[in-house]
Short mmCIF file of C-alpha atoms in Angstrom, two decimals:
data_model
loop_
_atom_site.label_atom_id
_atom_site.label_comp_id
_atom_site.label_asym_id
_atom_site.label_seq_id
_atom_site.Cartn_x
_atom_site.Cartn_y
_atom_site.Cartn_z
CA UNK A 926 40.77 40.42 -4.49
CA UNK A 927 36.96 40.18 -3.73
CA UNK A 928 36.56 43.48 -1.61
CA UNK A 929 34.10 41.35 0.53
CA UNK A 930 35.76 38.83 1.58
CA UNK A 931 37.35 38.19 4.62
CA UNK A 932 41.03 39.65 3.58
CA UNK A 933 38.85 42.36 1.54
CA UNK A 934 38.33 46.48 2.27
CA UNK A 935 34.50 46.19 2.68
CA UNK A 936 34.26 42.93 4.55
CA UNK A 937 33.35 44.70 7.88
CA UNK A 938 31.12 47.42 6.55
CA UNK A 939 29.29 45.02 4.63
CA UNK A 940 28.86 42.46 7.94
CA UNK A 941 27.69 45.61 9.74
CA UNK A 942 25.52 46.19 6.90
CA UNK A 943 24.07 42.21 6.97
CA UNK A 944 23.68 42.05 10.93
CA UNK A 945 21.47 45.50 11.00
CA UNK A 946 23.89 47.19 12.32
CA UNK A 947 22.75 50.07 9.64
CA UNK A 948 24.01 53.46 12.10
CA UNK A 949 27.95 51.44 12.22
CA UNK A 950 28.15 51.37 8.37
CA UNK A 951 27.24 55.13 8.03
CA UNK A 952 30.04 55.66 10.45
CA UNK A 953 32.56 53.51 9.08
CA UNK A 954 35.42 55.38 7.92
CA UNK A 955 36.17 54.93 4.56
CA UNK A 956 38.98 57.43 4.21
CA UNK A 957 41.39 54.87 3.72
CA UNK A 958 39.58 52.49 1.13
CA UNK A 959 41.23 52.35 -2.02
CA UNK A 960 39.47 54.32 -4.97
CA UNK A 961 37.46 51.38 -6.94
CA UNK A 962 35.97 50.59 -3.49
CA UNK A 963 34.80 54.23 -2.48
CA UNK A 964 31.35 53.63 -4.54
CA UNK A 965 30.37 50.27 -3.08
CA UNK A 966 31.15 51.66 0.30
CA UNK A 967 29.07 54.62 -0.82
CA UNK A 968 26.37 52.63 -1.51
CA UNK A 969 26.10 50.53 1.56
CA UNK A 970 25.81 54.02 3.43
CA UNK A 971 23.48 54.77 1.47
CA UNK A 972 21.40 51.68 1.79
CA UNK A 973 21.46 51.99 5.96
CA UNK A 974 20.30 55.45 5.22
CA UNK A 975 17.03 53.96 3.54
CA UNK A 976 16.67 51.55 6.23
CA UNK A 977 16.56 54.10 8.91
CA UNK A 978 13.89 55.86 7.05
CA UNK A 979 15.94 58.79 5.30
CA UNK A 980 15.09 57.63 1.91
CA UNK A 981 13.75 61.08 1.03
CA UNK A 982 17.38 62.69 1.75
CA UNK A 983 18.88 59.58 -0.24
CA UNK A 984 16.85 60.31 -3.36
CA UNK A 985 18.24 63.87 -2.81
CA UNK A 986 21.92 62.98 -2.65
CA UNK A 987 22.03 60.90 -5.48
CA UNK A 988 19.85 63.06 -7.71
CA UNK A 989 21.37 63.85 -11.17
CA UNK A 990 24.51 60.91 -10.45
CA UNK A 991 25.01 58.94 -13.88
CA UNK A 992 26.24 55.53 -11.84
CA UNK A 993 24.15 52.76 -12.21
CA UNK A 994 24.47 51.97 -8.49
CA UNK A 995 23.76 55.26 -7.48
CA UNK A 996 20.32 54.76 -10.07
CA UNK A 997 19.67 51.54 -8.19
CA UNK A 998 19.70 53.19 -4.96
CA UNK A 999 17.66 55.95 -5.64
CA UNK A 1000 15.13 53.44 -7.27
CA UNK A 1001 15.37 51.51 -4.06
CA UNK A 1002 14.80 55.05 -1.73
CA UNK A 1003 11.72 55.75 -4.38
CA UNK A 1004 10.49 52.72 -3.27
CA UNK A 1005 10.39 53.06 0.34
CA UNK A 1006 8.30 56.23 -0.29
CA UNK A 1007 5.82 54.50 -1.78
CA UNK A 1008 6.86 55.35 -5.65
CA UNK A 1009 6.29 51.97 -6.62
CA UNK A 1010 5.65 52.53 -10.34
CA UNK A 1011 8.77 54.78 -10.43
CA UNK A 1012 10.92 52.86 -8.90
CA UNK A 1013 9.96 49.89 -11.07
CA UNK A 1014 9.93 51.96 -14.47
CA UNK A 1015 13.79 53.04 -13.07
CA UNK A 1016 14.98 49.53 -12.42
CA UNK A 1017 13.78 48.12 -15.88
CA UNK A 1018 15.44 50.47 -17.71
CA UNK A 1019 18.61 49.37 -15.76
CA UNK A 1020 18.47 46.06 -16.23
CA UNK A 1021 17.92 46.35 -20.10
CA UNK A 1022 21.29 48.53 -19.77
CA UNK A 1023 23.51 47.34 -16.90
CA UNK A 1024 22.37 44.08 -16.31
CA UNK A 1025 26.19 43.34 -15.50
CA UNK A 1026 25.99 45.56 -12.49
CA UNK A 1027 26.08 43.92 -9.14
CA UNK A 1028 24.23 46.43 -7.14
CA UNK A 1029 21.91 46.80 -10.19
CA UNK A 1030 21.15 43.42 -9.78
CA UNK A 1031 20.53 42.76 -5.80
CA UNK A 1032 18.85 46.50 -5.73
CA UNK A 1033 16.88 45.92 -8.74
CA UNK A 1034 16.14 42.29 -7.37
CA UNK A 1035 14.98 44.05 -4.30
CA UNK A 1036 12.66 46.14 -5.59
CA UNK A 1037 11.07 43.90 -8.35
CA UNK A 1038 10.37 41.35 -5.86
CA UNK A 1039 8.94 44.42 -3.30
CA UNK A 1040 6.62 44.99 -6.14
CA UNK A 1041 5.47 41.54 -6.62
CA UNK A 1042 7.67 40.74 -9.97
CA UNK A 1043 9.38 37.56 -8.53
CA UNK A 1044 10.11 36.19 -12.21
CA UNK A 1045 11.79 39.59 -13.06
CA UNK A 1046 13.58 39.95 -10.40
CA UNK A 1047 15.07 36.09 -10.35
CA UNK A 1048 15.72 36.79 -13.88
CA UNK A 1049 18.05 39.91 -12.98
CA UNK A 1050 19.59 38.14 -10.42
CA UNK A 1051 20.25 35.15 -11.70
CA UNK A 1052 22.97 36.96 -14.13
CA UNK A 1053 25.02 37.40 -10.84
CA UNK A 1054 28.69 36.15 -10.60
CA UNK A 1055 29.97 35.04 -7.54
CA UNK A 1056 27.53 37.61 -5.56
CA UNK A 1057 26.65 36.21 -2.22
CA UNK A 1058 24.42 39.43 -2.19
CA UNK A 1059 22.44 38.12 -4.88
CA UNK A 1060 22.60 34.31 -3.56
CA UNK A 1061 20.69 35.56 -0.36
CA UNK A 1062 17.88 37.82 -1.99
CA UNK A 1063 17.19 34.72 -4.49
CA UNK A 1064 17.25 32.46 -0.93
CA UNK A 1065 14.58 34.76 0.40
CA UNK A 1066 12.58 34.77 -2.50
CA UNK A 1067 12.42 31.31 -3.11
CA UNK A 1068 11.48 30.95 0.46
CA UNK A 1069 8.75 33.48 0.08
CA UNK A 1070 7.40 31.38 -3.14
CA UNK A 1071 6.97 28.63 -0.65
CA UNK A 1072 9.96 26.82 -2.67
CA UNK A 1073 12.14 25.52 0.36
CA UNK A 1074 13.86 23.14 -1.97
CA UNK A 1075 15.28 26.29 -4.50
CA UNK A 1076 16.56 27.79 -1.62
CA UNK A 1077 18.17 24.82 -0.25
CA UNK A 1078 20.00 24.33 -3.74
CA UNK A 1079 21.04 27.95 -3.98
CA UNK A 1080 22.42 27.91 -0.15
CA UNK A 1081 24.07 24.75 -0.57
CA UNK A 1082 25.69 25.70 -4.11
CA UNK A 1083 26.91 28.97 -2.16
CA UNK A 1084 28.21 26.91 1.19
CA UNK A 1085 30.80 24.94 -1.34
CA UNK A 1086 32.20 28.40 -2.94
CA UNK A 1087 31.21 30.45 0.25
CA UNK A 1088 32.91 28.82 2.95
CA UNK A 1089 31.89 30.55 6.59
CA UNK A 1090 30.84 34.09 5.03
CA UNK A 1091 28.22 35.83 7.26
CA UNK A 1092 26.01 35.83 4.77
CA UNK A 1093 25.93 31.97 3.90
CA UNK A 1094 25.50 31.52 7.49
CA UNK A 1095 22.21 33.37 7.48
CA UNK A 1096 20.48 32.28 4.11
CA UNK A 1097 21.34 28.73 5.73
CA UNK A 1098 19.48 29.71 8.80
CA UNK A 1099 16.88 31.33 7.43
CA UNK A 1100 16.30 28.19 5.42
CA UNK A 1101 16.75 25.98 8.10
CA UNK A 1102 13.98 28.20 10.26
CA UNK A 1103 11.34 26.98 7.46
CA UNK A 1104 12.97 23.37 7.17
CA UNK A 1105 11.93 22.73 11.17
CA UNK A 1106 13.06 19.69 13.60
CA UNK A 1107 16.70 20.27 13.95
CA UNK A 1108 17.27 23.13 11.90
CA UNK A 1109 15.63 25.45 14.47
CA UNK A 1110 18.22 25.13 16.97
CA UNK A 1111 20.76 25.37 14.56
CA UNK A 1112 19.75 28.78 13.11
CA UNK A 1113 19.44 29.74 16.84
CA UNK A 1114 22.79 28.94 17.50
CA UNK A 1115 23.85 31.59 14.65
CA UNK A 1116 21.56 34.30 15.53
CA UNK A 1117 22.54 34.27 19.13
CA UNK A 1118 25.66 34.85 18.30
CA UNK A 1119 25.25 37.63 16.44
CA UNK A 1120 22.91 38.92 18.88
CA UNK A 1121 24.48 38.59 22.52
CA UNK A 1122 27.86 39.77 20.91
CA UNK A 1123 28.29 43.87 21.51
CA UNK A 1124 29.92 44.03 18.64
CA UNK A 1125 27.48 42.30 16.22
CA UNK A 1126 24.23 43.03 18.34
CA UNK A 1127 21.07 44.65 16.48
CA UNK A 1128 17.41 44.78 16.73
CA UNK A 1129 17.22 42.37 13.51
CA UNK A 1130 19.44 40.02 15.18
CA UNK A 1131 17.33 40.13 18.34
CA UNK A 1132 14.23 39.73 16.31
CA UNK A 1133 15.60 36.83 14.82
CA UNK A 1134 16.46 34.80 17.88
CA UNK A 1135 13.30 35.47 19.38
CA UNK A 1136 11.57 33.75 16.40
CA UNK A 1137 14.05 30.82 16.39
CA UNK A 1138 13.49 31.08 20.14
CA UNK A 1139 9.29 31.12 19.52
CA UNK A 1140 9.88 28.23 17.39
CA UNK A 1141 11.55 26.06 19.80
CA UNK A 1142 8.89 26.39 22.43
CA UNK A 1143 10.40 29.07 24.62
CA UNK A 1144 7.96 31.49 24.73
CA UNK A 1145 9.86 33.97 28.16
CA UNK A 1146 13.13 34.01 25.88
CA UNK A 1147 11.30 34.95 22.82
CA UNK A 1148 9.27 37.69 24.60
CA UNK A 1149 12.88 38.84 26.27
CA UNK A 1150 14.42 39.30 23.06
CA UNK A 1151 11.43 40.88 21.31
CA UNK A 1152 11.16 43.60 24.16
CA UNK A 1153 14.60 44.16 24.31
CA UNK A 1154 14.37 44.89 20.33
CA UNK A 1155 11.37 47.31 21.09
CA UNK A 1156 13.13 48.87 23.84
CA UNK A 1157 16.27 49.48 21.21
CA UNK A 1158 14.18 51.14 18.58
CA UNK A 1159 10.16 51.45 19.55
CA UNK A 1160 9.21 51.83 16.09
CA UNK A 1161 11.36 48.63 14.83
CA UNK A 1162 8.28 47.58 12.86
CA UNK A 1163 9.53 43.67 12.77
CA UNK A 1164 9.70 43.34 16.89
CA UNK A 1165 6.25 44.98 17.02
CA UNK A 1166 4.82 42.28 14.26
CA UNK A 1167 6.51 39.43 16.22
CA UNK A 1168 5.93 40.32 19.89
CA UNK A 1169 1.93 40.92 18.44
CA UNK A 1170 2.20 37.42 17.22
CA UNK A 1171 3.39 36.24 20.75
CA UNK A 1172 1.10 38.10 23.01
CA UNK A 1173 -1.55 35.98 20.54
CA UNK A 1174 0.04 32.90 21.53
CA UNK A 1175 -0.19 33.62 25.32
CA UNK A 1176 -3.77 34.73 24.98
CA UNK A 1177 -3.57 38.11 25.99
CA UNK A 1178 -4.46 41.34 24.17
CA UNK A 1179 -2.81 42.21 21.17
CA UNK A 1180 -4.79 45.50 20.58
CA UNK A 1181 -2.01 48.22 22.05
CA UNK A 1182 0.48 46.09 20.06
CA UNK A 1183 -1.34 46.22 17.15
CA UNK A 1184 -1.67 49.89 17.07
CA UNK A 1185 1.61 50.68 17.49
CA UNK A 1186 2.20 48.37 14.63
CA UNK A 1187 -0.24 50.45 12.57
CA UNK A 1188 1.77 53.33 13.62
CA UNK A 1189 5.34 52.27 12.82
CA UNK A 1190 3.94 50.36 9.34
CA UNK A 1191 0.94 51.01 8.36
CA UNK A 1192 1.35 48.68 5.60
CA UNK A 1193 3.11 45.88 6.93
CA UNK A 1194 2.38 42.67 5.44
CA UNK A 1195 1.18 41.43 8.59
CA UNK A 1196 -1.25 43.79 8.65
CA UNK A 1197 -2.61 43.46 4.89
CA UNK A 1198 -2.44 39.57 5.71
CA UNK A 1199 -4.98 40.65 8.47
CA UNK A 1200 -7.17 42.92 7.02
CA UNK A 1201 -7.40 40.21 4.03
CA UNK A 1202 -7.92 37.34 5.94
CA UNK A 1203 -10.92 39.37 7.89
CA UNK A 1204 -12.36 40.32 5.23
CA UNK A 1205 -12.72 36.69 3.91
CA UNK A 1206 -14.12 35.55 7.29
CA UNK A 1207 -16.60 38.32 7.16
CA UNK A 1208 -17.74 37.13 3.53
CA UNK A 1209 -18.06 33.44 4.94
CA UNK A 1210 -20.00 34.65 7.42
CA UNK A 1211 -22.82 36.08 5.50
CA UNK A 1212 -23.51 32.82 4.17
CA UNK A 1213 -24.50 31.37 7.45
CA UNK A 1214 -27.17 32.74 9.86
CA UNK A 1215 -28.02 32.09 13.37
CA UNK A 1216 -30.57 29.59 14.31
CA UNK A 1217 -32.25 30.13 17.52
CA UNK A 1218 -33.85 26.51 19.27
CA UNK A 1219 -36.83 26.63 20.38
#
């Protein structure tokens, strides 16, 4: 039986894991999973660990481990430190060894498209069998390479093996979110639900209805949801980048916003998007000068 599916071991750690709900899966308690599911369920914790920024105690626990996955995650924690070159150098050595491995894959996929290796890491994950893991990482970076019609295919080739899984649910929305018209209300409709329900509710889900919610034209529910995600966790870097983006779009000041942003991630993409774009204005500039009229 697929551990992750809905009859499986690991299908609610794993949801928890997928809705953001990242302090839930490091309490789960695994104490009665069977053995061969022990080191998946190991690896989710694991994973939440990185995303609530003790990456430098993950490297640390699974220093000197000779499991692939537990190689992939430390790649992945090496990563998040800033140990790009490492991290890379780790993961291509797994993938020219244990190509096989699930978690080598969507880890390895993860990183290689972190460090701008989008063919490698499609590559890697395209070797995947039956992971809806992997199916969502290649949505998100086809959808990142501006190809909404690859990650259409892959979502819809999932939905017809897939079924209702959480995670079909939110590749389809998250395609559906660059598709437009109708599709925004129906990826609304998902992330709602995930984020209004206690027992689903995170700051990712929150920051996700607030950009369907943006999208849509209502700019009071979007700032709602955004400040309730700030008020969660006030270094959430994603709620910060968003509710900047919306204090833009109702022409107020975005300079407290954007240091707090600078704070939480100094090198968010938003930012380097910023600081790149500037710097092209300021280059266009030079090539004009003012003309006073007599």
């Amino acid at each position: 039986m697929d551990p992750y599916s809905a009859e499986g071991e690991l299908i609610n750690i794993h949801n928890h894991f997928h809705q953001g709900q990242y302090q839930e899966v490091i309490d789960f308690d695994t104490s009665a999973l069977s053995p061969e599911n022990e080191l998946p369920a190991r690896v989710l914790a694991l994973r939440a660990r990185i995303a609530l920024g003790q990456a430098e105690d993950v490297v640390a626990d699974v220093q000197g481990e000779s499991e692939p996955e537990l190689a992939a995650v430390g790649a992945l924690a090496e990563y998040s430190l800033g140990k790009t070159d490492a991290a890379v150098k780790t993961i291509e050595k797994l993938a020219s060894s244990a190509a096989d491995n699930q978690t080598v894959q969507v880890l390895g996929g993860t990183v290689l498209q972190a460090a701008g290796k989008s063919e490698e890491a499609l590559a890697l994950l395209s070797q995947h069998s039956g992971s809806l893991d992997a199916v969502a990482l290649i949505t998100q970076i086809h959808l990142q390479q501006n190809r909404t019609d690859l990650a259409l295919k892959e979502v819809a080739a999932a939905r017809r093996w897939a079924q209702d899984s959480l995670l079909v649910n939110l590749a389809e929305s998250w395609v559906g979110l660059r598709l437009g018209g109708d599709k925004y209300q129906q990826s609304f409709y998902v992330f709602e639900e995930l984020a209004q329900a206690p027992s689903t509710s995170s700051v990712a889900s929150l920051v996700s209805q607030a950009v369907c919610e943006l999208h849509l034209g209502r700019v009071e529910e979007a700032q709602g949801a955004l400040e309730q995600a700030v008020q969660k966790q006030p270094d959430y870097a994603e709620a910060i980048a968003n509710l900047l983006v919306l204090t833009v779009i109702i022409g107020q000041d975005p300079a407290e916003l954007t240091s707090s942003l600078k704070k939480a991630a100094p090198q968010h993409s938003f930012l380097v998007d910023l600081e790149e774009k500037s710097a092209l204005f300021d280059k266009a500039a030079t090539k004009y000068s003012a003309k006073v009229s007599a």
